[in-house]
Short mmCIF file of C-alpha atoms and ligand atoms in Angstrom, two decimals:
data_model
loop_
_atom_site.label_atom_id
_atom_site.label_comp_id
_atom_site.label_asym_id
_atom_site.label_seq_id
_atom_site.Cartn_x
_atom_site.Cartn_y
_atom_site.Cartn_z
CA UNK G 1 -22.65 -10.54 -4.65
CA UNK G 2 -22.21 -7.39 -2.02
CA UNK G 3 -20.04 -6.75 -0.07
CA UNK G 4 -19.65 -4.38 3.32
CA UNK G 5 -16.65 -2.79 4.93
CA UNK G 6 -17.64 -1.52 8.31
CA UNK G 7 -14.89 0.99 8.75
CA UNK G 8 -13.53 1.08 12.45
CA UNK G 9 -10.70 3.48 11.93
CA UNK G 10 -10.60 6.80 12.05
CA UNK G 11 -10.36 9.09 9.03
CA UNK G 12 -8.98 7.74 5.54
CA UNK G 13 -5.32 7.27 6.02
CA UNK G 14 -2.97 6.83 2.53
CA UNK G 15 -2.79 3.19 3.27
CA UNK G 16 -6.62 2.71 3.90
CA UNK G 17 -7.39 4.85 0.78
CA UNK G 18 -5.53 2.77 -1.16
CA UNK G 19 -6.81 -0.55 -0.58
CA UNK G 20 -10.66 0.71 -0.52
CA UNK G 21 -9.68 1.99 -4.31
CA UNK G 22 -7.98 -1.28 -5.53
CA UNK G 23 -11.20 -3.09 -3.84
CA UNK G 24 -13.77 -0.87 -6.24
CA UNK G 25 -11.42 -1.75 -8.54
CA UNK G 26 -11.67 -5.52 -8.35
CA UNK G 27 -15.44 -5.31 -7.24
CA UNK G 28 -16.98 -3.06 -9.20
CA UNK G 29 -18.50 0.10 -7.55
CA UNK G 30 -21.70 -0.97 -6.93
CA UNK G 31 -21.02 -4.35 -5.03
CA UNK G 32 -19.23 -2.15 -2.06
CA UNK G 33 -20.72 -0.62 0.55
CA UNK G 34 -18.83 1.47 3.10
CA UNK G 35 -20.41 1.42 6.39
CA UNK G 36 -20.73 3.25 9.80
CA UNK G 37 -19.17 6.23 9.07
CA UNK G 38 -18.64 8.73 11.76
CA UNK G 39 -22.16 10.39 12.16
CA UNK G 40 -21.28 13.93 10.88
CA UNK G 41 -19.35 12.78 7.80
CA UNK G 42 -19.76 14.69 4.52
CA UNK G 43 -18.82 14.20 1.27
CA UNK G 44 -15.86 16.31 1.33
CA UNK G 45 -14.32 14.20 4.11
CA UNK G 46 -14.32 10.88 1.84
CA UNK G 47 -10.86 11.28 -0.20
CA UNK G 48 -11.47 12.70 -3.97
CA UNK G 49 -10.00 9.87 -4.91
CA UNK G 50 -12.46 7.59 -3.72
CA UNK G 51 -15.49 9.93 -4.61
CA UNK G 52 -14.35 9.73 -8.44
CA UNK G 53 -14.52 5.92 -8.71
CA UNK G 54 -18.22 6.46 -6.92
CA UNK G 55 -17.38 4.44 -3.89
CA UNK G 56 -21.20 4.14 -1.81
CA UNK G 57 -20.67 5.01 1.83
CA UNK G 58 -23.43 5.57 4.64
CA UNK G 59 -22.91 6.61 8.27
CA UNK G 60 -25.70 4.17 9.07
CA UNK G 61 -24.56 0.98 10.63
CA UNK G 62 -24.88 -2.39 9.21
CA UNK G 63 -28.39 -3.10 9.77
CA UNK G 64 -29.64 0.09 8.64
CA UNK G 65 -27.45 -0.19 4.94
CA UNK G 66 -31.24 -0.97 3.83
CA UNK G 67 -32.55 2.73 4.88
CA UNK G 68 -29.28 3.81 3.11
CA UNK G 69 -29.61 1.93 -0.09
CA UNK G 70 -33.30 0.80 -0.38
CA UNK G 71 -32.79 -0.70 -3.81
CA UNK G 72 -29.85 -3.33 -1.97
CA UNK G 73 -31.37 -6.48 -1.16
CA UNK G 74 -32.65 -6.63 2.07
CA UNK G 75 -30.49 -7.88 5.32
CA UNK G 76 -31.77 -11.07 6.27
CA UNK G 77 -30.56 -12.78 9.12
CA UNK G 78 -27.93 -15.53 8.81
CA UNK G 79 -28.13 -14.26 5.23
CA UNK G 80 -25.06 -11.96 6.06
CA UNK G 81 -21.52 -13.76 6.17
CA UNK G 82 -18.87 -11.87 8.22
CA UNK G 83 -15.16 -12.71 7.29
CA UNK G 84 -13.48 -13.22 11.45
CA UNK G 85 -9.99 -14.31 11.19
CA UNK G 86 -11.42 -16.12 14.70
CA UNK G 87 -14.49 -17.87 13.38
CA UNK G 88 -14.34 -21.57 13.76
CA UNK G 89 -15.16 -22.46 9.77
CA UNK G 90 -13.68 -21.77 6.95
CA UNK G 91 -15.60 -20.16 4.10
CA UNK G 92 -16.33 -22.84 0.94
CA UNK G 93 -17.46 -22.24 -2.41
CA UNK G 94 -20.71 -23.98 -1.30
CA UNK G 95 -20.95 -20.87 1.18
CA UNK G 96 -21.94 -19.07 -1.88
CA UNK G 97 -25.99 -20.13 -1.90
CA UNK G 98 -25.95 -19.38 2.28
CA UNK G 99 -25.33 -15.54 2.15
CA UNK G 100 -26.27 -12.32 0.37
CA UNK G 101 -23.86 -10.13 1.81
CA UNK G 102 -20.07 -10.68 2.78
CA UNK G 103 -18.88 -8.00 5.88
CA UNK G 104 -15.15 -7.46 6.58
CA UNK G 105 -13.86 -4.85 9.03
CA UNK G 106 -12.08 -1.65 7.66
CA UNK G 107 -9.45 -2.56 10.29
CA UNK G 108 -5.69 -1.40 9.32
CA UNK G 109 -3.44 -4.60 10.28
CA UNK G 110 -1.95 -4.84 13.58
CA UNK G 111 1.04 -7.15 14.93
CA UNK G 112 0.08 -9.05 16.57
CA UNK G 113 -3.42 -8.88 15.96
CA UNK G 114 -5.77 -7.07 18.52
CA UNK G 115 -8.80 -9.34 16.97
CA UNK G 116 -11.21 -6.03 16.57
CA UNK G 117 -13.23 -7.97 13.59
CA UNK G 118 -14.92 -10.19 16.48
CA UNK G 119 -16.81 -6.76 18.22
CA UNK G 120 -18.41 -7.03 15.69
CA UNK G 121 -19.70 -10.17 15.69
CA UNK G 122 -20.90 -9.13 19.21
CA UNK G 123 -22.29 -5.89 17.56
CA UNK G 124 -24.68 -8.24 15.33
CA UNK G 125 -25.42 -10.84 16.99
CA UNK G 126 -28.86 -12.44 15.46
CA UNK G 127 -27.44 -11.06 11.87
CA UNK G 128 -23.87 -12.03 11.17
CA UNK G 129 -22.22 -15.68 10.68
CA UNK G 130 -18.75 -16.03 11.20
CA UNK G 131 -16.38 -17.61 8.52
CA UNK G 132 -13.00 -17.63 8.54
CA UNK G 133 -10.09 -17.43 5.64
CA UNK G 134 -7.35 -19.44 6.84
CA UNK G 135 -5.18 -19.25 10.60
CA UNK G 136 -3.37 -15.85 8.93
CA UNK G 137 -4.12 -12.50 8.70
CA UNK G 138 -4.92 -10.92 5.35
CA UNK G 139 -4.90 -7.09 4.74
CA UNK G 140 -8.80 -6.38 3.75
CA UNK G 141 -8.32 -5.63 0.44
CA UNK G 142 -6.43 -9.74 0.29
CA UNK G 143 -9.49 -10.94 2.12
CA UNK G 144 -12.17 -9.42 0.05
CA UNK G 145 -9.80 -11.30 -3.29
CA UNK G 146 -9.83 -14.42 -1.06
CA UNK G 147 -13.26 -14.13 -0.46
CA UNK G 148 -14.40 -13.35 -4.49
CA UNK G 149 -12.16 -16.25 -5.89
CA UNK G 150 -13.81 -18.29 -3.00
CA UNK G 151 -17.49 -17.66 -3.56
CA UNK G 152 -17.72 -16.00 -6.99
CA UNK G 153 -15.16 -18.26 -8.70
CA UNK G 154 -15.78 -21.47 -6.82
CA UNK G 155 -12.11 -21.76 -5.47
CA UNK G 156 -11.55 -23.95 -2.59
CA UNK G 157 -8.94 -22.08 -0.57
CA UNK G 158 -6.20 -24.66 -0.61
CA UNK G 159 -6.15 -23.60 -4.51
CA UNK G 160 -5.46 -20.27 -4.19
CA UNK G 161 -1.87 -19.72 -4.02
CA UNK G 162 -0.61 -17.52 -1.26
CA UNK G 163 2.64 -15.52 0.43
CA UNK G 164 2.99 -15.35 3.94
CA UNK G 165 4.93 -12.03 5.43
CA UNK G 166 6.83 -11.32 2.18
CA UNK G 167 9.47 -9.02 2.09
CA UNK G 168 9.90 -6.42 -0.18
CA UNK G 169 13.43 -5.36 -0.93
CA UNK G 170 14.13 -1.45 -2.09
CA UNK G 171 17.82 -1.69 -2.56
CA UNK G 172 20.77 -3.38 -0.71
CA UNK G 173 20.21 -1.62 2.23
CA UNK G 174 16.21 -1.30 2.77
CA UNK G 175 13.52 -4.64 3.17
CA UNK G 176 10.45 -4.11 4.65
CA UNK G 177 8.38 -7.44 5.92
CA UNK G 178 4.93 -7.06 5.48
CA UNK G 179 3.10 -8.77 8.85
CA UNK G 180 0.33 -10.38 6.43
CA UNK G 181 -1.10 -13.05 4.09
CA UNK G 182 -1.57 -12.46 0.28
CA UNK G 183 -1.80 -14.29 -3.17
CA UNK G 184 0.78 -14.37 -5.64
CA UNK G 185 0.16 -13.28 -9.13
CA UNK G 186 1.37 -15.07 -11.79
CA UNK G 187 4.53 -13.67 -11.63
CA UNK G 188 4.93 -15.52 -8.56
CA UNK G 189 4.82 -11.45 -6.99
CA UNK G 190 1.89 -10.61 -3.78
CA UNK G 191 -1.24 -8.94 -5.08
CA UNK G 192 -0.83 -5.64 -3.87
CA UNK G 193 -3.22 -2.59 -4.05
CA UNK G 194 -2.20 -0.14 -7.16
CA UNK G 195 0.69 2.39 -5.68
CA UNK G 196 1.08 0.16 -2.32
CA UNK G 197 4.39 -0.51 -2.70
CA UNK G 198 5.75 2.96 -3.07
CA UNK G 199 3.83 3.70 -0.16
CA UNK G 200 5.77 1.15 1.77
CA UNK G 201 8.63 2.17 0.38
CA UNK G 202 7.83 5.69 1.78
CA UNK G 203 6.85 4.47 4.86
CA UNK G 204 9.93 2.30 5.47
CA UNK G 205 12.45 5.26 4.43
CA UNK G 206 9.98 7.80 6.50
CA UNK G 207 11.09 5.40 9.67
CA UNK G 208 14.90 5.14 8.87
CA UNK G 209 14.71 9.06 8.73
CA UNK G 210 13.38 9.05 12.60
CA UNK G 211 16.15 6.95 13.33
CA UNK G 212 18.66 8.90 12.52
C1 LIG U 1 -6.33 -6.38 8.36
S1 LIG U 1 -7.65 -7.42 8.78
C2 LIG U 1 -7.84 -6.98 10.47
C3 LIG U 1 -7.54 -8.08 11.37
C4 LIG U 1 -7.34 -7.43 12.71
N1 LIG U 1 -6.03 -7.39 13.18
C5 LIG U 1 -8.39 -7.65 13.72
O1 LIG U 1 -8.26 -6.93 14.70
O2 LIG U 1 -9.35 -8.41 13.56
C6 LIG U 1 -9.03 -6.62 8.03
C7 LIG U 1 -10.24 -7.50 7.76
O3 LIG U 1 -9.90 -8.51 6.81
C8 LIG U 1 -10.64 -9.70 7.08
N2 LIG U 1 -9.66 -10.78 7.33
C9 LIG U 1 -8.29 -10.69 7.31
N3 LIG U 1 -7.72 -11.88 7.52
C10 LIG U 1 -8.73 -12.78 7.67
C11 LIG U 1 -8.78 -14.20 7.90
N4 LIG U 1 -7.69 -14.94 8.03
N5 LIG U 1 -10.01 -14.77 8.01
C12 LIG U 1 -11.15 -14.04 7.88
N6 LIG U 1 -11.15 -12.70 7.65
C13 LIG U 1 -9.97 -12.08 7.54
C14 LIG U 1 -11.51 -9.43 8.30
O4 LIG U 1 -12.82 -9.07 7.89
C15 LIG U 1 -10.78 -8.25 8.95
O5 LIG U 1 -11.66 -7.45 9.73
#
């Protein structure tokens, strides 16, 4: 199965960089495509980090990934599933024989949530159908999990287990609530993208710094 991040924000931010490496990670690097680039983009603007685990970008948007990548399947219409957090249907493990290709939006999380993944749906019209992953929102790198465990594993998604704005503690003084939606492991602990949580942990001292 493939799968497309359309990225909508600008540049590669720490936090972006390291969910796109925990998804080639989980995917494999040639099941993720990295779409609509900035036109202009070189390889020295995608992070080294990236680069090294051969993560396949293209400025092209999503209905030229074909001119991109002529050996990907082709882009049929219908064919390509895009995960909305405002789509009416939920995506089911039967899903898996509908679609080719599974689209998310390289969106960083917002609170609330501006619902950017729906311009695209506008964008795309006569190619993308809208399924959703629950009434919460999921960082991508949870939705693309949700998504794999869904249609690759045959999961329905009331058998996934899942944490709802968890909050991650740093010492008696410092918690930082996380806005989002993610499964547990087995340690009962949120799935989090390799060197996340000292990120957040940066972040959150980064902020108590500007307040004082
Ligand atoms: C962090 S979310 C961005 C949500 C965002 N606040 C928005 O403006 O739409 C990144 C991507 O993960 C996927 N996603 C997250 N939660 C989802 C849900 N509950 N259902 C379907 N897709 C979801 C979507 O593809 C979305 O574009």
């Amino acid at each position: 199965m493939k799968y497309i991040i359309e990225h909508m924000e600008q540049g590669f931010s720490e936090w972006v960089t390291l969910e796109y490496a925990q998804i080639i990670r989980d995917l494999g690097p040639s099941n993720l495509i990295l779409s609509s680039l900035p036109e202009g983009t070189q390889e020295s603007d995608i992070p080294s980090k990236l680069r090294e685990m051969g993560l396949q970008w293209t400025t092209r948007p999503l209905t030229e990934i074909n001119v991109a990548f002529p050996e990907l399947p082709s882009l049929k219409e219908k064919r390509v599933c895009l995960l909305d957090p405002r789509a009416k249907e939920d995506l089911q493990p039967r899903d898996a024989n509908d679609f080719d290709y599974f689209v998310f939006g390289g969106i960083l999380g917002d609170h609330p949530p501006r619902d950017r993944t729906t311009e695209l749906l506008k964008a795309y019209p006569d190619l993308l159908v809208g399924k959703r992953l629950g009434d919460k929102q999921m960082t991508t790198d949870t939705a693309i999990r949700t998504t794999q465990l869904i249609i690759e594993r045959q999961k329905e998604f009331q058998q996934i287990e899942f944490i709802d704005y968890p909050e991650f503690r740093f010492n008696k003084n410092e918690a930082t609530e996380m806005p989002f939606r993610y499964i547990l492991n087995a340690d009962n602990k949120p799935i989090l993208p390799e060197g996340m949580l000292e990120l957040i942990k940066k972040d959150s001292e980064q902020s108590l710094d500007d307040l004082l």
